Coordinates of C-alpha atoms in Angstrom, one line a residue:
M1 CA 64.9 172.3 -21.1
A2 CA 61.5 173.4 -20.3
R3 CA 60.3 173.7 -16.8
V4 CA 57.2 171.7 -15.9
P5 CA 54.2 173.6 -14.3
A6 CA 53.5 173.4 -11.2
A7 CA 49.7 172.8 -12.0
V8 CA 50.3 169.8 -13.9
T9 CA 52.7 168.8 -11.0
T10 CA 49.9 169.2 -8.3
A11 CA 47.5 167.0 -10.8
T12 CA 49.6 164.2 -11.2
S13 CA 50.2 163.9 -7.3
A14 CA 46.4 164.1 -6.9
V15 CA 45.7 161.2 -9.0
T16 CA 48.5 159.0 -7.8
S17 CA 47.1 159.6 -4.2
S18 CA 43.7 158.8 -5.4
I19 CA 44.8 155.2 -7.2
S20 CA 47.0 154.1 -4.1
A21 CA 43.7 154.8 -2.1
V22 CA 41.9 153.0 -4.1
T23 CA 44.2 149.9 -4.4
T24 CA 44.6 150.0 -0.2
A25 CA 40.9 149.5 0.0
V26 CA 40.4 146.6 -2.5
T27 CA 43.2 144.9 -0.7
S28 CA 41.5 145.3 2.7
S29 CA 38.6 143.7 1.4
I30 CA 40.1 140.7 -0.3
S31 CA 42.2 140.3 3.0
A32 CA 38.7 140.1 5.0
V33 CA 37.1 138.1 2.7
T34 CA 39.9 135.5 2.8
T35 CA 40.0 135.7 6.4
A36 CA 36.2 135.0 6.6
M37 CA 36.4 132.2 4.4
S38 CA 39.2 130.6 6.0
A39 CA 37.5 130.8 9.3
L40 CA 34.3 128.7 7.7
T41 CA 36.5 126.2 6.0
T42 CA 38.1 125.6 9.5
A43 CA 34.6 125.4 11.2
L44 CA 33.4 123.0 8.4
T45 CA 36.3 120.6 9.1
R46 CA 36.2 120.0 12.6
K47 CA 32.2 119.6 12.2
H48 CA 32.9 116.8 9.8
R49 CA 35.8 115.1 11.5
S50 CA 33.4 114.9 14.6
L51 CA 30.9 113.3 12.9
R52 CA 32.9 111.2 11.1
S53 CA 34.6 110.2 14.8
R54 CA 31.0 109.5 16.2
R55 CA 30.0 107.6 13.4
T56 CA 32.9 105.3 13.4
R57 CA 32.7 104.6 17.3
R58 CA 28.7 103.7 16.8
F59 CA 29.8 101.3 14.1
R60 CA 33.0 99.8 15.3
P61 CA 31.9 96.9 17.5
V62 CA 29.7 95.6 14.7
T63 CA 32.4 95.9 12.2
E64 CA 34.9 93.9 14.3
E65 CA 32.3 91.4 15.3
L66 CA 32.0 90.8 11.2
V67 CA 35.4 90.7 10.8
Q68 CA 36.4 88.5 13.6
Q69 CA 33.4 86.2 12.8
P70 CA 33.1 85.6 9.1
N71 CA 30.5 82.9 8.0
P72 CA 32.5 79.7 7.0
Y73 CA 29.7 78.1 4.5
A74 CA 29.6 81.3 2.4
R75 CA 33.6 81.2 1.9
A76 CA 33.3 77.5 1.3
L77 CA 30.6 78.0 -1.3
G78 CA 32.4 80.9 -2.6
L79 CA 35.8 79.0 -3.1
M80 CA 34.0 76.2 -4.8
A81 CA 32.1 78.4 -7.5
V82 CA 35.5 79.9 -8.2
V83 CA 37.0 76.8 -8.5
L84 CA 34.3 75.0 -10.9
L85 CA 34.1 78.3 -13.0
G86 CA 37.9 78.5 -13.3
A87 CA 38.4 74.8 -14.0
W88 CA 35.7 75.1 -16.8
L89 CA 37.4 78.2 -18.2
G90 CA 40.8 76.6 -18.1
L91 CA 39.2 73.2 -20.1
L92 CA 37.2 75.4 -22.5
I93 CA 40.4 77.3 -23.3
V94 CA 43.6 75.3 -23.4
G95 CA 42.0 72.0 -22.3
N96 CA 41.9 70.3 -25.8
V97 CA 44.5 68.0 -27.6
R98 CA 44.9 67.5 -31.3
V99 CA 45.5 63.8 -31.9
P100 CA 46.1 61.7 -35.3
V101 CA 44.2 58.6 -35.0
G102 CA 44.9 56.4 -37.9
P103 CA 44.1 58.4 -41.2
M104 CA 42.2 60.9 -39.3
N105 CA 42.9 64.1 -37.5
T106 CA 40.8 64.6 -34.3
T107 CA 40.4 66.9 -31.4
M108 CA 40.0 65.3 -27.9
T109 CA 38.3 67.4 -25.2
L110 CA 37.2 67.0 -21.7
R111 CA 34.0 68.6 -20.9
P112 CA 31.8 68.8 -17.6
S113 CA 29.2 66.4 -17.8
V114 CA 26.1 65.1 -15.3
T115 CA 26.0 61.4 -16.9
G116 CA 29.6 60.8 -18.2
G117 CA 30.2 59.0 -21.4
T118 CA 32.0 59.6 -24.9
K119 CA 30.7 61.6 -27.9
I120 CA 32.4 60.8 -31.3
N121 CA 31.4 63.7 -33.6
V122 CA 31.9 63.1 -37.3
S123 CA 31.0 66.5 -38.8
P124 CA 29.0 66.9 -40.7
L125 CA 27.6 63.2 -40.9
G126 CA 26.3 63.1 -37.3
A127 CA 27.7 61.7 -34.0
L128 CA 27.8 58.4 -31.9
E129 CA 27.3 58.5 -28.2
L130 CA 28.6 55.5 -25.9
N131 CA 28.0 55.0 -22.2
S132 CA 31.6 54.5 -21.7
H133 CA 31.8 55.6 -18.1
I134 CA 29.7 57.7 -15.1
A135 CA 31.6 60.4 -13.8
P136 CA 31.3 64.6 -13.8
V137 CA 33.2 64.6 -16.9
R138 CA 32.7 63.8 -21.0
L139 CA 35.3 62.8 -23.7
D140 CA 34.5 64.5 -26.7
V141 CA 36.2 63.2 -30.0
N142 CA 35.9 65.5 -33.1
V143 CA 36.9 64.1 -36.0
D144 CA 38.2 67.0 -37.9
Q145 CA 39.4 66.2 -41.4
L146 CA 40.8 62.6 -43.1
D147 CA 44.5 63.2 -43.7
P148 CA 44.9 62.3 -47.4
V149 CA 48.5 61.0 -47.1
R150 CA 47.5 58.5 -44.7
A151 CA 44.3 57.6 -46.1
Q152 CA 45.7 57.2 -49.5
A153 CA 48.4 54.6 -48.0
L154 CA 46.1 52.5 -46.6
V155 CA 44.4 52.4 -50.0
D156 CA 47.6 51.7 -51.7
H157 CA 48.7 49.1 -49.0
P158 CA 45.5 47.5 -47.7
E159 CA 47.9 44.7 -46.1
R160 CA 48.2 47.6 -43.3
L161 CA 44.6 47.4 -42.4
S162 CA 45.5 43.9 -40.5
G163 CA 47.2 46.3 -38.2
L164 CA 45.1 49.4 -38.2
Q165 CA 43.6 48.2 -34.9
D166 CA 46.9 48.1 -33.0
E167 CA 47.6 51.6 -34.6
V168 CA 44.4 53.1 -33.4
A169 CA 44.7 51.6 -30.1
Q170 CA 48.3 53.3 -29.6
D171 CA 47.3 56.6 -31.0
V172 CA 43.8 56.8 -28.7
E173 CA 46.2 55.8 -25.8
H174 CA 48.7 58.5 -26.2
G175 CA 45.9 61.1 -27.1
T176 CA 44.2 60.3 -24.1
L177 CA 47.4 60.7 -21.8
D178 CA 48.2 64.2 -23.4
L179 CA 44.8 64.8 -22.8
A180 CA 45.1 64.0 -19.2
V181 CA 48.2 65.9 -18.6
R182 CA 47.0 69.1 -20.5
S183 CA 43.4 69.1 -18.7
C184 CA 45.4 68.9 -15.2
V185 CA 47.2 72.1 -16.5
A186 CA 44.0 73.6 -17.5
V187 CA 42.0 73.4 -14.4
V188 CA 45.0 74.3 -12.1
S189 CA 45.9 77.4 -14.3
G190 CA 42.2 78.4 -14.9
A191 CA 41.3 77.8 -11.1
T192 CA 44.4 79.8 -9.8
A193 CA 43.9 82.5 -12.3
L194 CA 40.5 83.4 -11.3
G195 CA 41.0 82.8 -7.5
L196 CA 44.2 85.5 -7.7
A197 CA 41.4 87.7 -9.6
V198 CA 38.7 87.2 -7.2
Y199 CA 40.6 87.0 -3.6
R200 CA 43.8 88.9 -4.8
R201 CA 45.7 86.8 -2.4
P202 CA 48.4 84.4 -3.5
R203 CA 47.5 81.8 -0.7
R204 CA 43.8 81.6 -1.7
A205 CA 44.5 81.4 -5.2
L206 CA 47.1 78.3 -4.9
A207 CA 44.2 76.4 -2.4
A208 CA 41.9 76.9 -5.5
G209 CA 43.8 75.5 -7.9
G210 CA 44.5 73.0 -5.7
L211 CA 41.0 71.9 -4.7
A212 CA 40.7 72.0 -8.9
L213 CA 43.3 69.4 -9.1
T214 CA 41.6 67.0 -6.9
L215 CA 38.4 67.1 -8.2
L216 CA 39.6 66.4 -11.6
A217 CA 41.8 63.5 -10.0
A218 CA 38.5 62.2 -8.5
S219 CA 36.5 62.6 -11.5
G220 CA 39.2 60.5 -13.4
A221 CA 39.3 57.9 -11.1
T222 CA 35.4 57.3 -10.9
A223 CA 35.7 57.3 -14.9
F224 CA 38.5 54.7 -14.8
A225 CA 36.5 52.6 -12.0
T226 CA 33.1 52.7 -14.1
W227 CA 35.1 52.3 -17.6
N228 CA 33.0 50.1 -19.9
P229 CA 34.5 49.0 -22.9
N230 CA 31.2 46.9 -23.8
S231 CA 29.6 50.2 -24.6
V232 CA 31.0 50.5 -28.4
L233 CA 28.7 47.5 -28.6
E234 CA 25.4 49.7 -28.1
P235 CA 26.3 53.3 -29.7
R236 CA 23.5 55.5 -30.4
F237 CA 23.7 57.4 -33.7
S238 CA 22.4 60.5 -35.0
G239 CA 22.4 62.6 -38.0
L240 CA 23.0 60.7 -41.4
L241 CA 25.1 58.3 -39.6
S242 CA 21.9 56.8 -38.2
S243 CA 21.6 55.4 -41.8
A244 CA 25.0 53.6 -41.4
P245 CA 24.9 51.5 -38.7
S246 CA 27.4 49.1 -40.3
L247 CA 29.9 51.1 -38.6
V248 CA 30.0 48.6 -35.4
G249 CA 29.7 45.6 -37.9
N250 CA 27.1 42.7 -38.4
A251 CA 25.2 41.1 -36.0
R252 CA 27.0 38.0 -36.3
N253 CA 30.7 39.7 -36.1
I254 CA 29.3 41.5 -33.1
V255 CA 29.0 38.3 -31.2
S256 CA 32.1 36.2 -32.3
E257 CA 34.4 38.2 -34.3
F258 CA 36.3 40.7 -31.9
D259 CA 38.4 41.5 -28.8
V260 CA 35.9 43.6 -27.3
Y261 CA 37.2 47.2 -27.8
Q262 CA 40.3 47.7 -29.7
K263 CA 38.7 45.8 -32.6
E264 CA 35.3 47.6 -33.1
L265 CA 37.5 50.7 -32.3
A266 CA 39.3 50.0 -35.5
R267 CA 36.5 48.9 -37.3
L268 CA 34.7 52.4 -36.4
V269 CA 37.8 54.3 -37.9
T270 CA 37.8 51.9 -41.1
N271 CA 34.3 52.6 -41.7
V272 CA 34.6 56.5 -40.9
T273 CA 37.6 56.6 -43.7
K274 CA 35.3 55.1 -46.1
L275 CA 32.7 57.6 -45.4
Y276 CA 34.7 60.3 -45.9
D277 CA 36.6 59.0 -49.2
V278 CA 33.2 58.6 -50.9
T279 CA 31.8 61.9 -49.4
S280 CA 28.6 61.9 -51.0
T281 CA 27.3 58.4 -50.3
L282 CA 26.8 56.0 -47.1
P283 CA 28.4 52.7 -47.3
T284 CA 25.3 50.1 -46.9
Y285 CA 25.0 47.4 -44.4
E286 CA 27.0 44.4 -46.1
P287 CA 24.3 41.5 -46.3
D288 CA 25.5 38.5 -44.3
P289 CA 24.5 34.9 -45.2
S290 CA 24.0 33.6 -42.1
T291 CA 21.7 36.4 -40.6
I292 CA 18.0 36.8 -40.9
R293 CA 16.7 40.4 -40.8
V294 CA 13.4 41.1 -39.6
L295 CA 12.1 44.4 -40.0
H296 CA 9.1 44.9 -37.0
V297 CA 6.8 47.9 -37.6
S298 CA 3.7 48.7 -35.8
D299 CA 0.8 51.0 -35.3
I300 CA 1.1 53.0 -38.6
H301 CA -2.3 54.5 -38.5
L302 CA -3.1 55.6 -41.8
N303 CA 0.4 57.6 -42.1
P304 CA 1.2 57.5 -45.8
A305 CA 4.8 58.8 -44.9
S306 CA 5.1 55.4 -43.5
W307 CA 5.4 53.2 -46.6
K308 CA 8.2 55.3 -48.1
I309 CA 10.3 54.9 -44.8
I310 CA 9.6 51.2 -44.7
A311 CA 10.7 50.8 -48.2
S312 CA 13.8 52.8 -47.7
L313 CA 14.4 50.3 -44.3
V314 CA 14.1 47.6 -46.4
K315 CA 16.4 48.8 -49.1
Q316 CA 19.4 49.8 -46.8
Y317 CA 19.3 46.8 -44.4
A318 CA 18.3 44.4 -47.0
I319 CA 15.2 43.4 -45.2
D320 CA 14.2 39.5 -45.8
V321 CA 10.8 39.9 -44.1
I322 CA 8.4 42.7 -42.4
V323 CA 6.2 42.0 -39.5
D324 CA 3.3 44.2 -39.0
S325 CA 1.8 44.1 -35.3
G326 CA -1.2 45.8 -36.3
D327 CA -3.2 49.0 -36.1
T328 CA -2.4 49.8 -39.6
M329 CA -6.0 51.6 -40.0
D330 CA -7.5 54.1 -37.7
H331 CA -11.2 53.1 -38.2
G332 CA -11.0 49.9 -40.1
T333 CA -13.5 51.1 -43.2
S334 CA -13.6 50.1 -46.2
A335 CA -13.0 53.7 -47.5
E336 CA -9.2 53.2 -46.0
N337 CA -8.6 50.0 -47.7
G338 CA -7.0 52.1 -50.7
F339 CA -4.1 53.0 -48.0
L340 CA -2.8 49.6 -48.0
D341 CA -2.1 49.3 -51.7
P342 CA 1.3 49.9 -51.3
I343 CA 2.3 47.0 -49.2
P344 CA 3.2 44.9 -52.3
D345 CA 5.8 47.1 -53.6
L346 CA 7.9 47.5 -50.5
G347 CA 10.4 44.9 -51.5
A348 CA 9.9 42.0 -48.7
P349 CA 7.1 39.7 -47.7
Y350 CA 4.6 41.4 -45.5
I351 CA 3.2 39.1 -42.3
W352 CA 0.7 41.3 -40.5
V353 CA -1.8 40.4 -37.7
R354 CA -5.0 42.4 -36.7
G355 CA -4.9 45.6 -34.1
N356 CA -7.7 47.0 -32.5
H357 CA -8.3 49.5 -34.6
D358 CA -8.0 47.1 -37.7
S359 CA -11.7 45.5 -38.6
L360 CA -12.3 42.1 -40.4
V361 CA -12.9 44.4 -43.8
T362 CA -9.2 45.2 -43.3
Q363 CA -8.1 41.6 -43.0
R364 CA -10.0 40.0 -45.9
Y365 CA -8.6 43.0 -48.1
L366 CA -5.4 42.4 -47.1
E367 CA -5.6 38.6 -47.8
R368 CA -5.9 39.6 -51.4
L369 CA -3.1 41.8 -51.6
K370 CA -0.1 39.7 -53.2
N371 CA 3.2 39.3 -50.8
V372 CA 1.2 39.6 -47.7
H373 CA 0.7 37.0 -45.3
V374 CA -2.3 37.3 -42.6
L375 CA -2.1 35.6 -39.4
D376 CA -5.1 35.1 -37.0
D377 CA -6.0 32.3 -34.7
G378 CA -2.5 31.0 -34.1
R379 CA -2.1 30.2 -37.9
A380 CA 1.6 29.6 -38.5
I381 CA 3.7 29.9 -41.6
T382 CA 7.5 29.7 -42.7
V383 CA 8.8 33.0 -44.6
A384 CA 12.5 33.6 -45.4
G385 CA 13.5 30.5 -43.4
L386 CA 11.8 31.8 -39.9
R387 CA 8.5 30.1 -38.5
F388 CA 5.9 32.8 -37.8
A389 CA 2.6 32.2 -35.9
G390 CA 0.2 35.1 -34.9
I391 CA -3.5 36.0 -33.5
G392 CA -5.4 39.2 -33.9
D393 CA -6.9 41.3 -31.5
P394 CA -10.3 40.3 -30.2
Q395 CA -11.4 44.0 -30.1
F396 CA -12.3 46.5 -32.4
T397 CA -12.3 49.7 -30.3
P398 CA -13.9 52.0 -32.8
D399 CA -17.2 49.9 -33.0
R400 CA -19.0 51.7 -30.3
S401 CA -22.0 49.6 -30.4
A402 CA -20.2 46.6 -29.2
V403 CA -18.8 45.9 -25.4
P404 CA -15.2 46.0 -25.1
G405 CA -13.7 42.8 -24.1
G406 CA -10.9 44.6 -21.9
D407 CA -8.4 42.2 -20.5
A408 CA -10.4 39.4 -20.4
A409 CA -10.6 39.3 -23.9
E410 CA -6.8 39.8 -24.4
D411 CA -5.9 37.0 -22.2
L412 CA -8.0 34.6 -23.9
A413 CA -6.6 35.6 -27.0
G414 CA -3.1 35.2 -25.7
A415 CA -4.0 31.5 -24.2
R416 CA -5.4 30.6 -27.9
L417 CA -2.0 31.6 -29.3
A418 CA 0.1 29.6 -26.6
S419 CA -2.2 26.7 -27.5
A420 CA -1.3 26.8 -31.0
L421 CA 2.3 27.3 -30.3
R422 CA 2.2 23.9 -28.1
D423 CA 0.4 22.0 -31.2
Q424 CA 2.9 23.3 -33.8
R425 CA 5.6 22.1 -31.3
T426 CA 4.1 18.6 -30.7
A427 CA 3.8 18.3 -34.8
G428 CA 7.3 19.0 -35.2
T429 CA 7.5 22.4 -36.7
P430 CA 8.2 24.7 -33.5
V431 CA 7.5 28.5 -34.1
D432 CA 10.2 31.0 -33.6
I433 CA 8.4 34.1 -33.7
A434 CA 4.7 34.7 -32.2
I435 CA 2.7 38.1 -33.0
A436 CA 0.0 39.7 -31.3
H437 CA -1.0 43.1 -31.2
E438 CA -1.6 43.7 -27.3
P439 CA 1.4 43.3 -25.0
S440 CA -1.0 41.5 -22.6
A441 CA -2.1 38.9 -25.2
A442 CA 1.8 38.2 -26.1
R443 CA 2.5 37.6 -22.2
G444 CA 0.3 34.4 -23.1
T445 CA 3.2 32.9 -24.7
D446 CA 5.5 33.3 -22.3
G447 CA 7.7 29.8 -22.3
E448 CA 6.1 28.6 -25.4
V449 CA 8.4 30.7 -28.0
P450 CA 11.9 32.1 -28.2
L451 CA 10.5 35.4 -29.3
V452 CA 7.0 37.2 -29.4
L453 CA 6.5 40.7 -31.1
A454 CA 3.9 43.5 -29.7
G455 CA 2.5 46.8 -30.5
H456 CA -0.3 48.9 -29.2
L457 CA 2.0 51.2 -26.6
H458 CA 3.3 53.5 -29.3
H459 CA 6.4 53.1 -27.5
E460 CA 9.4 50.5 -27.5
Q461 CA 10.3 48.5 -25.0
T462 CA 12.0 44.7 -24.5
E463 CA 11.8 42.4 -21.4
V464 CA 12.8 38.7 -21.0
M465 CA 9.6 37.3 -19.2
K466 CA 9.5 34.5 -16.2
Y467 CA 9.8 31.7 -18.3
G468 CA 12.5 33.3 -21.0
T469 CA 10.2 34.2 -23.9
R470 CA 11.8 37.6 -25.0
L471 CA 9.0 40.2 -25.7
R472 CA 9.8 43.2 -28.2
V473 CA 7.2 45.9 -28.1
E474 CA 7.4 48.0 -31.0
G475 CA 6.5 51.7 -31.0
S476 CA 4.2 53.8 -33.7
T477 CA 5.8 53.2 -37.1
G478 CA 3.5 55.8 -38.3
G479 CA 4.3 58.3 -35.5
S480 CA 0.5 57.8 -33.8
G481 CA -0.6 58.7 -37.1
L482 CA -1.9 62.1 -38.5
R483 CA -3.5 62.5 -35.3
A484 CA -0.1 63.2 -33.9
I485 CA -0.2 67.0 -35.1
E486 CA -2.8 67.7 -32.7
G487 CA -0.1 67.6 -30.0
K488 CA 2.6 70.0 -29.1
Y489 CA 5.6 67.7 -29.9
P490 CA 4.8 65.0 -32.2
D491 CA 5.6 61.5 -31.7
P492 CA 8.6 59.7 -33.0
I493 CA 8.3 57.3 -36.0
E494 CA 9.8 54.0 -34.7
A495 CA 10.5 50.6 -36.4
S496 CA 13.3 47.9 -35.4
V497 CA 15.7 45.8 -37.5
L498 CA 16.0 42.1 -35.8
Y499 CA 18.8 40.0 -36.4
V500 CA 18.3 36.4 -36.3
D501 CA 20.8 33.9 -36.7
R502 CA 19.7 31.4 -39.6
D503 CA 21.0 28.3 -37.8
T504 CA 19.9 28.4 -34.4
R505 CA 16.6 30.8 -35.1
R506 CA 17.5 32.9 -32.1
L507 CA 17.8 36.8 -31.6
Q508 CA 21.5 38.0 -32.0
A509 CA 20.8 41.8 -31.9
W510 CA 18.5 44.6 -32.8
D511 CA 18.8 48.1 -33.9
E512 CA 15.9 50.4 -32.8
I513 CA 15.3 53.0 -35.3
K514 CA 13.7 56.6 -34.1
L515 CA 12.8 59.1 -36.8
G516 CA 11.7 62.5 -35.8
G517 CA 7.8 62.9 -35.8
L518 CA 5.9 65.0 -38.3
G519 CA 8.1 68.2 -39.4
L520 CA 11.2 66.9 -37.6
T521 CA 14.3 65.6 -39.1
T522 CA 16.2 64.1 -36.4
A523 CA 17.4 60.6 -36.8
E524 CA 18.9 58.0 -34.2
V525 CA 19.8 54.2 -34.3
S526 CA 20.5 52.5 -31.0
R527 CA 22.2 48.9 -31.3
H528 CA 21.2 46.5 -28.5
L529 CA 22.1 42.9 -27.5
P530 CA 20.7 40.0 -25.9
K531 CA 22.6 39.8 -22.3
E532 CA 23.2 36.2 -23.4
N533 CA 25.2 37.5 -26.6
Q534 CA 27.4 39.6 -24.8
P535 CA 31.5 38.8 -25.3
G536 CA 32.2 36.3 -22.5
A537 CA 28.9 35.3 -21.7
P538 CA 28.0 31.7 -21.5
Q539 CA 26.6 30.4 -24.9
S540 CA 23.6 28.1 -24.9
S541 CA 23.4 25.0 -26.6
S542 CA 19.9 24.5 -26.7
P543 CA 17.8 26.7 -28.8
S544 CA 14.8 26.1 -26.2
P545 CA 12.7 29.2 -24.6
T546 CA 12.1 27.8 -21.8
T547 CA 16.3 27.2 -21.0
S548 CA 16.8 31.1 -21.6
T549 CA 16.9 32.9 -18.3
T550 CA 18.5 36.2 -19.8
T551 CA 17.5 39.8 -19.4
P552 CA 17.3 42.6 -22.2

C-alpha cells in the first residue's frame, strides 16, 4: 500500500477548514435574519391587537344598542315579503291539480290577483273570464285536451248528456277540494323553505309558514263570502271564442232554462267539446224562433272595413234587422255617397237615422237604396216584428256657415220624438224601440218607450232612466273612422246584438262586441242581462215602460 504524501494531506485539511468556516458564517447570518424577522412579526402582531382592541371599545356601545333595539317594522315587512314570495313560489311550482271535467282534461291553479275572478283558458281558441268572486286569488282553469275515449262515449251514448251536468259539478267539486289541499301544502312549504333559507332559524321559518297558511285561509273565506254563481251568465270572451257566444246558451234559455251555475257549466263543457270535435270550425249561434235579433251599429265614419264586419255579424248571429244610429259619414258630401252602396247586400233590413256628420244629401241617397228604412221626425215603421221610430240629428256640424243649435236643439228633437211616440200609442201601434243619434235627444223619450238607442259618444254605455226607459248608447262601429290612425292607440270597433222577446217585445239580453282597432287583432264579446231577467228576479206582467224601475 502506497503512502499519501504529506503535502496532499495538508491541502485537503486546509480546504475542509475553509468550507467549515463558510458554513458557519452562512448559518450565523441566517440565524440573525430569522431573529430579526421574528422580532418584527411580534411587534406588528402587538400593534394590530392594540388597534383592534381600541376599535372594538369605540363601537361596542353602538353595536350593543342596535342589537338590543331592533326595528320592529323592518322585521315585520321583511317577514311579510318572505311569506308572500315563498307562498307565490310554492303555488307556482306545485300548486296545480290535473282534473278530468267531463270529457276534458283540465289543470286548475290558484294565482295571486288584485281583483280575483275565474279565467277559463281553452287553448288555442281563447278564454272566458268570470267575475266569480272578489279575493286576492284567481282561479285559473286550463283546458289541456279533450279525452278521446270519454268524448267518444258521449257521442256513442247521447243519453249520457242528460247527466253531464251532475258529473261536471262533481268533477269541479272534487278538483276544487284537491286544489285547496294542494295549495295549502304549497304555500306553507314555500314560505317555510324560503324563511329557513333567509333567517336560518327554524322558529322564524315555521312562523312564515303559519302566516302563509293564515293568509290563504283568509283569502279562501273572502272568496267564499263573495262567490257569485250568476257570473257565468255574463262572461267575457276573447280570442276565437268571441265568435261563439252560444257557449252560454241563447237569450231565452238564459232567462228560463237553467239552475244557475251547474246547468250553464254543463252547457259550457258540452259546447267546448263540440269545438274540439270539429277543430276547424266554430258552432253557429242556433236561432231561437221566439227571439228577435237586432244588430245595433253607430258612428261608422267612412270606415270601409265596417261593412265586412257587419255582414259577418249578420251571418254569425242570424240578425233580423240592423239599426244604425247615425254618423255613417264624415262630411256628408255627395262625393261620399258611394260609400253607402254595400248596405243593400248586408243580409238584413237596415234602419237608419241621421247623425250630426250626415247631411240631408246623405239621407236622400239612402232613401233610394233598396232594403233601407230612413226614420226622421218621429216616423214609425214595423220591421221583423218590431215597431221602430226615430228622428235625425237637428245639427250638421261640418257646415261651419250655420250656428250650432247646441243642447237646446237636441232637447227639442227629443221632445218631438216623444210626442210622436205618444201619438203612436194613442193610435194603437205603440213603438218598441226608439232611435236618436245624440243621447241627450234620446233622454227626451224617457217613459214613452221601453228601449231607446243612440250613439255619438264613441263608447258603449247602458242605463235605465228615471221613468223606466232603457237607454243603450253604442260605441263606434267604425273605430272612430279612418281618423283613428292619427292617434297612438286606435279606438276599438264596437257593435251590439240585442235579443228581444217576440211575444213581449222586451229586451232579454245583449252582447257587446268589441274588436281591436285598425291594425289590431283582438276580439271580445261580453254578455249582459237586464236586472229583471236575472234568475230569481220577479217578472213583470206588463210591457209598459212606465212600470219598469230596473237598472242595467
